[in-house]
Every structure is written in C-alpha cells, then in structure tokens.
C-alpha cells in the first residue's frame, strides 16, 4: 500500500532533518525514514540471486535551461552504451538499472531530487553522477549517514578531495588539482625553476593555485610572484612583468583569458621570452566567443601563439583493448553513432561516465562475491547484512579498483582518479597535442618535435644575468705598456749617462746621487702602471688583493723617492741663495739623503699601519642591468673590482694630506728659486719646473681618476698618462739640458787635465784642487755683491797677463839681457803670484784690491833706483829661477784660481787664456808643462 500524502510530507521533513544532521556530523536514525523503505534488511537476498536488477541512482542536470546540462545530455548515450556492453559481456550475473534524477544544478532542487530518490525510489546501492560542484558537495557530505557511495564522472572541483569531509565520494575524472603534478613535471623537464601565477579570484581557481603552490615548494621551484584578479588583469600582468616573471601559470576561465592575453599583447609579454601555461578545458575557438576586449582577434592570436594548455585526457590514445574488449578508438566510434542517433552534442566527460559504469559493475560484483562467501561460511545459517556493512564493503572494493578503460588505467588513490594529463600547444590558430603525463607511473612523455617555441630554444625562466667584468681593454693596456717600457728605457739611458759622467763638473755640481734617486723614483712610478692595468681577468681574487697592496706601495714609494730628491735639491738651492748673512754654507749630499730617507720613513710608517690595521681588499661593485649587445635573451650586469677597505677615506686623506703639504712646500721652494741660474747649479730652474709639473698633474689626475671610477679604461688611461707624463717630463727636464750642454761643448765634457808632477807635487795639487772646489762652493753665494768689482779686476788681470807673457818671451828669446831687468819687475811678479791668497777669505780680496789701486799704472819697464844696489837679489832673480817659477805658477793661476772668482774658464780661448796655450809657449820643454783638471 502506498504511503499517504501526509506520511510523505512528514517523511520529507524528517529526511531534511537527517540531511542537516549528517552535514553537521551526526548520524541520523534510519529506522523510520520513508516507512523504512530504504533498509536493505527488508530484502537481504539481493546478492544471492542471479539476474537481479540492481538500481543505481543517477544525479545530474537534465533540464536544457540548467547550467551544465549539455554535459549530461552527452553523458546519457555513454551510460547506456556501458550498460549494454556489460550485459553483452555475460561476465556479470546482474543487470544495472539507472534512474536519472534531475538536479538542475541547483542546491535546493538537487536536495529535493536526492530525497525523492531515497524516499520514493528503489533501493539504490550506489549513487552515480554529480556534475555541478555545489550540489555535489552538499550531497556528498551527507553520504556517510546514508551508507551510500557516490561515484562522479564530471565533478572536478578540488574541494571534493577532502577525505575527512567527503569520505564516501569517488570520481573517475581527475580533479583540477591533478594537473599540478603534471605541470611541475613539465617545468622540471625544461629546467624552469622560477615561475609566477595569475589566478582569477574564484574558489575553484584559488584552490588549484594553493595546491600548485605546495607542489612547487616540494619541487624547489621558486614562485617569483603570485597575482590574483577579479575583472581587469592588466595591472597584475604588469606586476608580473616588473618582477621579471617569464613562465606564467594561469588559472582563469575563457572569458577572462581573452582579457589576459590582450594585456599581454599590449605589454609585449609574448613571443620567445615568455611561456604561458593555462587550463585546457576551454571550449573550441574560445577566443572568438569570449573576446570582449579592445584587441582584435589577430592581436589575441599573436599573444596566444605558443601557449601550453593542461587538462585531463578524455580518451586514452593507446591502442589497447580495455575491460570492455574494445579499444578507446572503437568505443569512440560507437559512442558517436549513439550520440548522433539521439541528436545530442558530445561531452568531454563521456569516457569517464562509460568507465564509471564499469567501476560500479566491478564493485558490486566483488561485493556480491564477498557477501556470498560470508554466507557460505556462516555456521548458524542465518546470515544477514545491514546498510553500514554493505557501505563499508563498497568503499573497500572501490579503493582496490584497477583496470584499463577507455580513459586509461582506472585507479583511485584516496578517492581521486589517477588519470592521464595531456599537454597541448596553441600553434597557428589550433591546439596540437604535444605530450601526456601518466599520474600512476609519474612519467611525462612528450611527443618528439611537436613543441614549437617562438625562439631557437625554450624561453628562460628569468632574465639570466651574466656578470661581465669591466676590465682594461687589452689593446689599450698594450699601448700604454709599450709607452711605459719606452719611458723605462729612457730612464735607464739617463741613469747610464749620469753614472758615466758623474765626475764631470756639470753632473757633479747637480748632485749625481740625487739624480739617481730621481731616476729610481721615476722607474718605480713607471712600474706601477703595469700593476694598475691588471685585474681579475688576468689574476685570481687572491692575487688581486696582493696587487692592491703592491701597486699602492710602489707608487707611493716611487713618488716620494723622485719628488723627495727634487725637493731636497730645491731646498739646497733655496738654502744657499737665501742666506742673508752671506756666511760660508756647505750642504753635502749626505744631508739630502737624510731628507729623502726621512720622507720614505714617514711613508713606510703610514703604509705599514695601513696594512696592519685596515688592509686593502678586493671589493666588487655591481651596476644596473644592460641589454645584451648581441640580442640574446640575457641581461648584462657589469661589475668592477676595486681595492678598498673599511676606512678608505681616512687613509687616503692621510696620504693626500702628507703628500699635499710636501707638494705645497716644494712648490714654494721652486717659486723662491725661480730666478736662480748658475752654471754650477744649472738644473735648479728645471727642478722647479718639475715640481710644478708633478704638483699640477697629480691634482688633475687624482680628481679625474675619482670622477671616472666606474670607467676602468678611462681611469687607467688617465692614471697611466699622468704617471708617464710626470715621470717623463721630470726626467727630461733634469737630464736633457745636461746632455745638450755636453754635446754642444764637448771640451767641457772630455777635458781631463792632470798635473804631471812628482809624488809630493801631486799630493799638494790634490789638496789645492780640493781647496779650490770647496772655496768655489762656499763663495758662490757672494758673487751677486761683487759683480762690479769682479769685472774691473778681471780687466786688470788681463792687462797684467799680457805683460807677464811679454816678460816670459824676453826671458826665453834674449837671456843675455837679463841683468838689465829692473828689480821692480820681479817685485810685481811676486805680487801677482800672491793673488792666490785672495781665496783664503775677505782679507785676500781686500789685499788684492789695495794692491791694484796703489799701482794702477805700474809697468814692467819702469825702474826703481833704490833697489838696483841690492846684490843678493841678483841670484834669486836670475833668469833661470824666474823662468822656472813663471812656467809653473802662471798656468796654475789661470786654470785653477781665476774661475773661482768668476773669471773665464780655463778651457776657453779668450784673452785671458793660459800662456801655455799660446803658440810661443808650445816650444816650452815638456817637463815644465802643467795639466789641471777643470772642476
């Protein structure tokens, strides 16, 4: 007897309450639901009879106006075909009866349909279906209370994967999350380790994104940026570009996909540098139907070219006969015939529905076998089974499912289908399958030569940054090194010249040892150029740090050596010529060496403290990215190596301050001695010019070097040219004038006279020469005040020299006239010979001056009658004695003493030339000739 309407109304209310309680986690009492019609205990022999018709509840939207109804319409032919094939196989002792209940993709109507099936329908052993995610989730959450198991063929929402919330839910279709392991495998295949995600702000896509994030973290793939949007994706796409995301995984529907690719086109995020990975379940030609943007179809196709879509494989591509005895291709042909007969569109889920019916058949067969086995072994022969036990058996058997169907290997893991994921690529307006991923074997199989990237190689997952050292250009280094070698050869030539002619007057008076120090400092400065041009491209990092220290020491020591020697020489010139007291002042080279040594000692103290406290180290300065000049998909990040330390400014300040003070003082001395021009100190003005040159060039070089810090070629060129210019100009100013002077006046360079006396005479002459040299050096400071007197005295000496020459000629030509020579002549000769005493001090100068003033008109021919009668003088002043005395002392007077008071050089041919150089004296006996070296 059918239940009354009132009873049904009461049962509906009770059922709704049970559903609510089951959702909340409570188990409803099933004793009095729908007149106990749902209990299997009323008919517990269903498993024992062959040919039993087993009802299956089918839930899906069938109303054409309902959402996703097109899926259901294309499913029904596949379900009927599966039932037919099961029946034809004759392997099953029952037949499946499907009863479709229309959920209309509405939560309330879906619950009503489920209630009707429970309350008024037959005794359903399983539930098949579930298309709409919301309806399916509500019903699946309450299945445990009804001891029913649901198998879905189209619900892909990841929410249903929660086994705690949906323990009785299975599906033959892979969930949306199933594509994530496949995507990770695909990323690893191309070594993409940096990606970004762009997700539509919908629960379905958000959950897929969250699961993908977990998978990417497990695979150590960096997520550079995660963006989500609701309507306008352009801002988010721009952020992806700003974060240099090249591999973009998108989760959005086809309506917003058109907007995404329009933004990508406008931002130039397509082509060989980018790879888009999007869902693969879009409808065919979706870009034409869903294009609501301002981009044309051509622009969309341009931006879409090459994207990869990922989705489950609707039918297996393997030519293998499955559980139905048919290959997937044979089944597809039969399905299309059935579908065309009914006039419905194909559904992409039809293969999963077909395999789902086979899963139910195999499950129920196995459950029946288990129940029969238990019944046979029941010793009391009163075996009964309730719904809870049957439901548990169905769950256990479902988890053991494993067979090859038309969609591939059918297998569940925690209720989730381990299916096959396919990869397709958009190529020239159509999607082409390029590979597939087997979730069971965890294997990615890409079809050879099917993937076509926009470039010659797969896109990079980021802008690969290639560090490029800003190094010294090799040709520039070679040119400057060649110039430096020439400069060092020039310095070596100057050194040879200085050593060879160190005893020459021109070289000796300019302190040859100080000149050697100047050359040594210049060569050290030259050598530092080679070290400044070496960087990490020639030496290792460790060696570079050593170079930092070595080149600093060499340059500072070389600078101090060269400049210190010039400073010392300038200081000596300044000290002599600014001596206001006009006292005798001798500054020897030893004192100059002490000055230079003191400067070097200060340098060493600074350098040692620098090295111990805060040594120079290699630092790397990186600059902004630059495009690859060859157009490759890489960026260039220039970097430059520096020699720096923690307190670089302080140490440089100390060195600059010390060198600057010395430079200022040296410039001051050079300015003070700018008007000094004396042959004995003939390079004082050039030293001043060198000091100016070094000072100005060092200031300019330091400033420009600091400003070109990030341009190593310019910096090295400027530093090298400054060093070369300063060293070369300094050496040339010091040595070239000496070389020219010696070339234009070779006698002064080669003349080397020596006295050919006896041993005692040589010792006496050596002492005299030393004395004359000392007097020369001591009295040069007094020459300025005696210019006028010196000129007058030289003229007088010239006249006396002529008279002496005449007397000498008379003594040689007419010796018989000697008795008639007046005595006053011999007295004048002795007075003249006493001129040598003037070099002993001021008194000598005064005596010479008084003598000349008292007898300005004295002539050799005048006679003094008072002195005629002096007999003893006749023997002393005999012709032989006079001739010997004159031949010995007159050359000494000319060649040694006259230059000391500013007279004419002994080597020049002037009216004051030595009598020995006169033609008449060339007949003098060799034993009386005198050779005196010029000082």
PDB file of N, CA and C in Angstrom, residues 872-908:
ATOM      1  N   UNK A 872     172.047  90.696  -3.237  1.00  0.00           N
ATOM      2  CA  UNK A 872     171.594  89.305  -3.020  1.00  0.00           C
ATOM      3  C   UNK A 872     170.445  88.910  -3.889  1.00  0.00           C
ATOM      4  N   UNK A 873     169.646  89.885  -4.346  1.00  0.00           N
ATOM      5  CA  UNK A 873     168.507  89.509  -5.193  1.00  0.00           C
ATOM      6  C   UNK A 873     168.936  89.055  -6.563  1.00  0.00           C
ATOM      7  N   UNK A 874     170.135  89.391  -6.927  1.00  0.00           N
ATOM      8  CA  UNK A 874     170.536  89.016  -8.275  1.00  0.00           C
ATOM      9  C   UNK A 874     170.557  87.511  -8.458  1.00  0.00           C
ATOM     10  N   UNK A 875     170.997  86.788  -7.416  1.00  0.00           N
ATOM     11  CA  UNK A 875     170.995  85.328  -7.550  1.00  0.00           C
ATOM     12  C   UNK A 875     169.578  84.748  -7.513  1.00  0.00           C
ATOM     13  N   UNK A 876     168.754  85.320  -6.644  1.00  0.00           N
ATOM     14  CA  UNK A 876     167.392  84.775  -6.531  1.00  0.00           C
ATOM     15  C   UNK A 876     166.595  85.049  -7.781  1.00  0.00           C
ATOM     16  N   UNK A 877     166.828  86.264  -8.371  1.00  0.00           N
ATOM     17  CA  UNK A 877     166.058  86.643  -9.541  1.00  0.00           C
ATOM     18  C   UNK A 877     166.833  86.408 -10.828  1.00  0.00           C
ATOM     19  N   UNK A 878     167.652  85.413 -10.795  1.00  0.00           N
ATOM     20  CA  UNK A 878     168.379  85.084 -12.015  1.00  0.00           C
ATOM     21  C   UNK A 878     167.398  84.598 -13.063  1.00  0.00           C
ATOM     22  N   UNK A 879     167.739  84.668 -14.328  1.00  0.00           N
ATOM     23  CA  UNK A 879     166.819  84.240 -15.408  1.00  0.00           C
ATOM     24  C   UNK A 879     166.354  82.801 -15.253  1.00  0.00           C
ATOM     25  N   UNK A 880     167.246  81.922 -14.787  1.00  0.00           N
ATOM     26  CA  UNK A 880     166.820  80.543 -14.655  1.00  0.00           C
ATOM     27  C   UNK A 880     165.716  80.386 -13.631  1.00  0.00           C
ATOM     28  N   UNK A 881     165.862  81.098 -12.476  1.00  0.00           N
ATOM     29  CA  UNK A 881     164.836  80.978 -11.437  1.00  0.00           C
ATOM     30  C   UNK A 881     163.516  81.591 -11.876  1.00  0.00           C
ATOM     31  N   UNK A 882     163.608  82.727 -12.529  1.00  0.00           N
ATOM     32  CA  UNK A 882     162.365  83.377 -12.958  1.00  0.00           C
ATOM     33  C   UNK A 882     161.632  82.524 -13.982  1.00  0.00           C
ATOM     34  N   UNK A 883     162.394  81.977 -14.934  1.00  0.00           N
ATOM     35  CA  UNK A 883     161.737  81.160 -15.953  1.00  0.00           C
ATOM     36  C   UNK A 883     161.056  79.946 -15.352  1.00  0.00           C
ATOM     37  N   UNK A 884     161.727  79.279 -14.426  1.00  0.00           N
ATOM     38  CA  UNK A 884     161.128  78.090 -13.800  1.00  0.00           C
ATOM     39  C   UNK A 884     159.888  78.457 -13.003  1.00  0.00           C
ATOM     40  N   UNK A 885     159.980  79.583 -12.266  1.00  0.00           N
ATOM     41  CA  UNK A 885     158.845  79.966 -11.437  1.00  0.00           C
ATOM     42  C   UNK A 885     157.627  80.363 -12.277  1.00  0.00           C
ATOM     43  N   UNK A 886     157.850  81.117 -13.296  1.00  0.00           N
ATOM     44  CA  UNK A 886     156.736  81.536 -14.142  1.00  0.00           C
ATOM     45  C   UNK A 886     156.099  80.348 -14.855  1.00  0.00           C
ATOM     46  N   UNK A 887     156.916  79.451 -15.350  1.00  0.00           N
ATOM     47  CA  UNK A 887     156.351  78.321 -16.105  1.00  0.00           C
ATOM     48  C   UNK A 887     155.509  77.407 -15.236  1.00  0.00           C
ATOM     49  N   UNK A 888     155.752  77.435 -13.935  1.00  0.00           N
ATOM     50  CA  UNK A 888     154.990  76.577 -13.031  1.00  0.00           C
ATOM     51  C   UNK A 888     153.774  77.270 -12.446  1.00  0.00           C
ATOM     52  N   UNK A 889     153.891  78.537 -12.091  1.00  0.00           N
ATOM     53  CA  UNK A 889     152.834  79.179 -11.315  1.00  0.00           C
ATOM     54  C   UNK A 889     151.799  79.910 -12.169  1.00  0.00           C
ATOM     55  N   UNK A 890     152.207  80.428 -13.314  1.00  0.00           N
ATOM     56  CA  UNK A 890     151.233  81.154 -14.129  1.00  0.00           C
ATOM     57  C   UNK A 890     150.105  80.255 -14.631  1.00  0.00           C
ATOM     58  N   UNK A 891     150.378  79.056 -15.148  1.00  0.00           N
ATOM     59  CA  UNK A 891     149.235  78.201 -15.548  1.00  0.00           C
ATOM     60  C   UNK A 891     148.318  77.854 -14.387  1.00  0.00           C
ATOM     61  N   UNK A 892     148.918  77.653 -13.233  1.00  0.00           N
ATOM     62  CA  UNK A 892     148.066  77.339 -12.067  1.00  0.00           C
ATOM     63  C   UNK A 892     147.165  78.518 -11.758  1.00  0.00           C
ATOM     64  N   UNK A 893     147.706  79.703 -11.842  1.00  0.00           N
ATOM     65  CA  UNK A 893     146.902  80.895 -11.596  1.00  0.00           C
ATOM     66  C   UNK A 893     145.736  80.979 -12.560  1.00  0.00           C
ATOM     67  N   UNK A 894     146.001  80.719 -13.823  1.00  0.00           N
ATOM     68  CA  UNK A 894     144.952  80.834 -14.835  1.00  0.00           C
ATOM     69  C   UNK A 894     143.918  79.728 -14.749  1.00  0.00           C
ATOM     70  N   UNK A 895     144.393  78.521 -14.675  1.00  0.00           N
ATOM     71  CA  UNK A 895     143.500  77.368 -14.831  1.00  0.00           C
ATOM     72  C   UNK A 895     142.800  76.972 -13.560  1.00  0.00           C
ATOM     73  N   UNK A 896     143.278  77.384 -12.447  1.00  0.00           N
ATOM     74  CA  UNK A 896     142.686  76.929 -11.189  1.00  0.00           C
ATOM     75  C   UNK A 896     142.040  78.040 -10.407  1.00  0.00           C
ATOM     76  N   UNK A 897     142.623  79.189 -10.331  1.00  0.00           N
ATOM     77  CA  UNK A 897     142.147  80.202  -9.398  1.00  0.00           C
ATOM     78  C   UNK A 897     141.197  81.191 -10.031  1.00  0.00           C
ATOM     79  N   UNK A 898     141.422  81.559 -11.283  1.00  0.00           N
ATOM     80  CA  UNK A 898     140.564  82.575 -11.882  1.00  0.00           C
ATOM     81  C   UNK A 898     139.109  82.148 -11.966  1.00  0.00           C
ATOM     82  N   UNK A 899     138.734  80.891 -12.306  1.00  0.00           N
ATOM     83  CA  UNK A 899     137.293  80.531 -12.328  1.00  0.00           C
ATOM     84  C   UNK A 899     136.625  80.660 -10.978  1.00  0.00           C
ATOM     85  N   UNK A 900     137.373  80.589  -9.905  1.00  0.00           N
ATOM     86  CA  UNK A 900     136.744  80.642  -8.581  1.00  0.00           C
ATOM     87  C   UNK A 900     136.193  82.002  -8.246  1.00  0.00           C
ATOM     88  N   UNK A 901     136.607  83.034  -8.927  1.00  0.00           N
ATOM     89  CA  UNK A 901     136.054  84.372  -8.661  1.00  0.00           C
ATOM     90  C   UNK A 901     135.249  84.870  -9.839  1.00  0.00           C
ATOM     91  N   UNK A 902     134.864  83.949 -10.691  1.00  0.00           N
ATOM     92  CA  UNK A 902     134.007  84.340 -11.801  1.00  0.00           C
ATOM     93  C   UNK A 902     134.749  84.647 -13.059  1.00  0.00           C
ATOM     94  N   UNK A 903     136.065  84.348 -13.120  1.00  0.00           N
ATOM     95  CA  UNK A 903     136.831  84.609 -14.323  1.00  0.00           C
ATOM     96  C   UNK A 903     136.493  83.653 -15.423  1.00  0.00           C
ATOM     97  N   UNK A 904     137.217  83.783 -16.489  1.00  0.00           N
ATOM     98  CA  UNK A 904     136.949  82.955 -17.670  1.00  0.00           C
ATOM     99  C   UNK A 904     137.443  81.556 -17.401  1.00  0.00           C
ATOM    100  N   UNK A 905     136.690  80.598 -17.897  1.00  0.00           N
ATOM    101  CA  UNK A 905     137.029  79.180 -17.712  1.00  0.00           C
ATOM    102  C   UNK A 905     138.390  78.897 -18.324  1.00  0.00           C
ATOM    103  N   UNK A 906     139.090  77.992 -17.696  1.00  0.00           N
ATOM    104  CA  UNK A 906     140.432  77.672 -18.156  1.00  0.00           C
ATOM    105  C   UNK A 906     140.455  77.054 -19.519  1.00  0.00           C
ATOM    106  N   UNK A 907     139.356  76.530 -19.921  1.00  0.00           N
ATOM    107  CA  UNK A 907     139.320  75.838 -21.212  1.00  0.00           C
ATOM    108  C   UNK A 907     138.977  76.732 -22.373  1.00  0.00           C
ATOM    109  N   UNK A 908     138.512  77.963 -22.134  1.00  0.00           N
ATOM    110  CA  UNK A 908     138.088  78.814 -23.237  1.00  0.00           C
ATOM    111  C   UNK A 908     139.263  79.568 -23.816  1.00  0.00           C
TER     112      UNK A 908
END
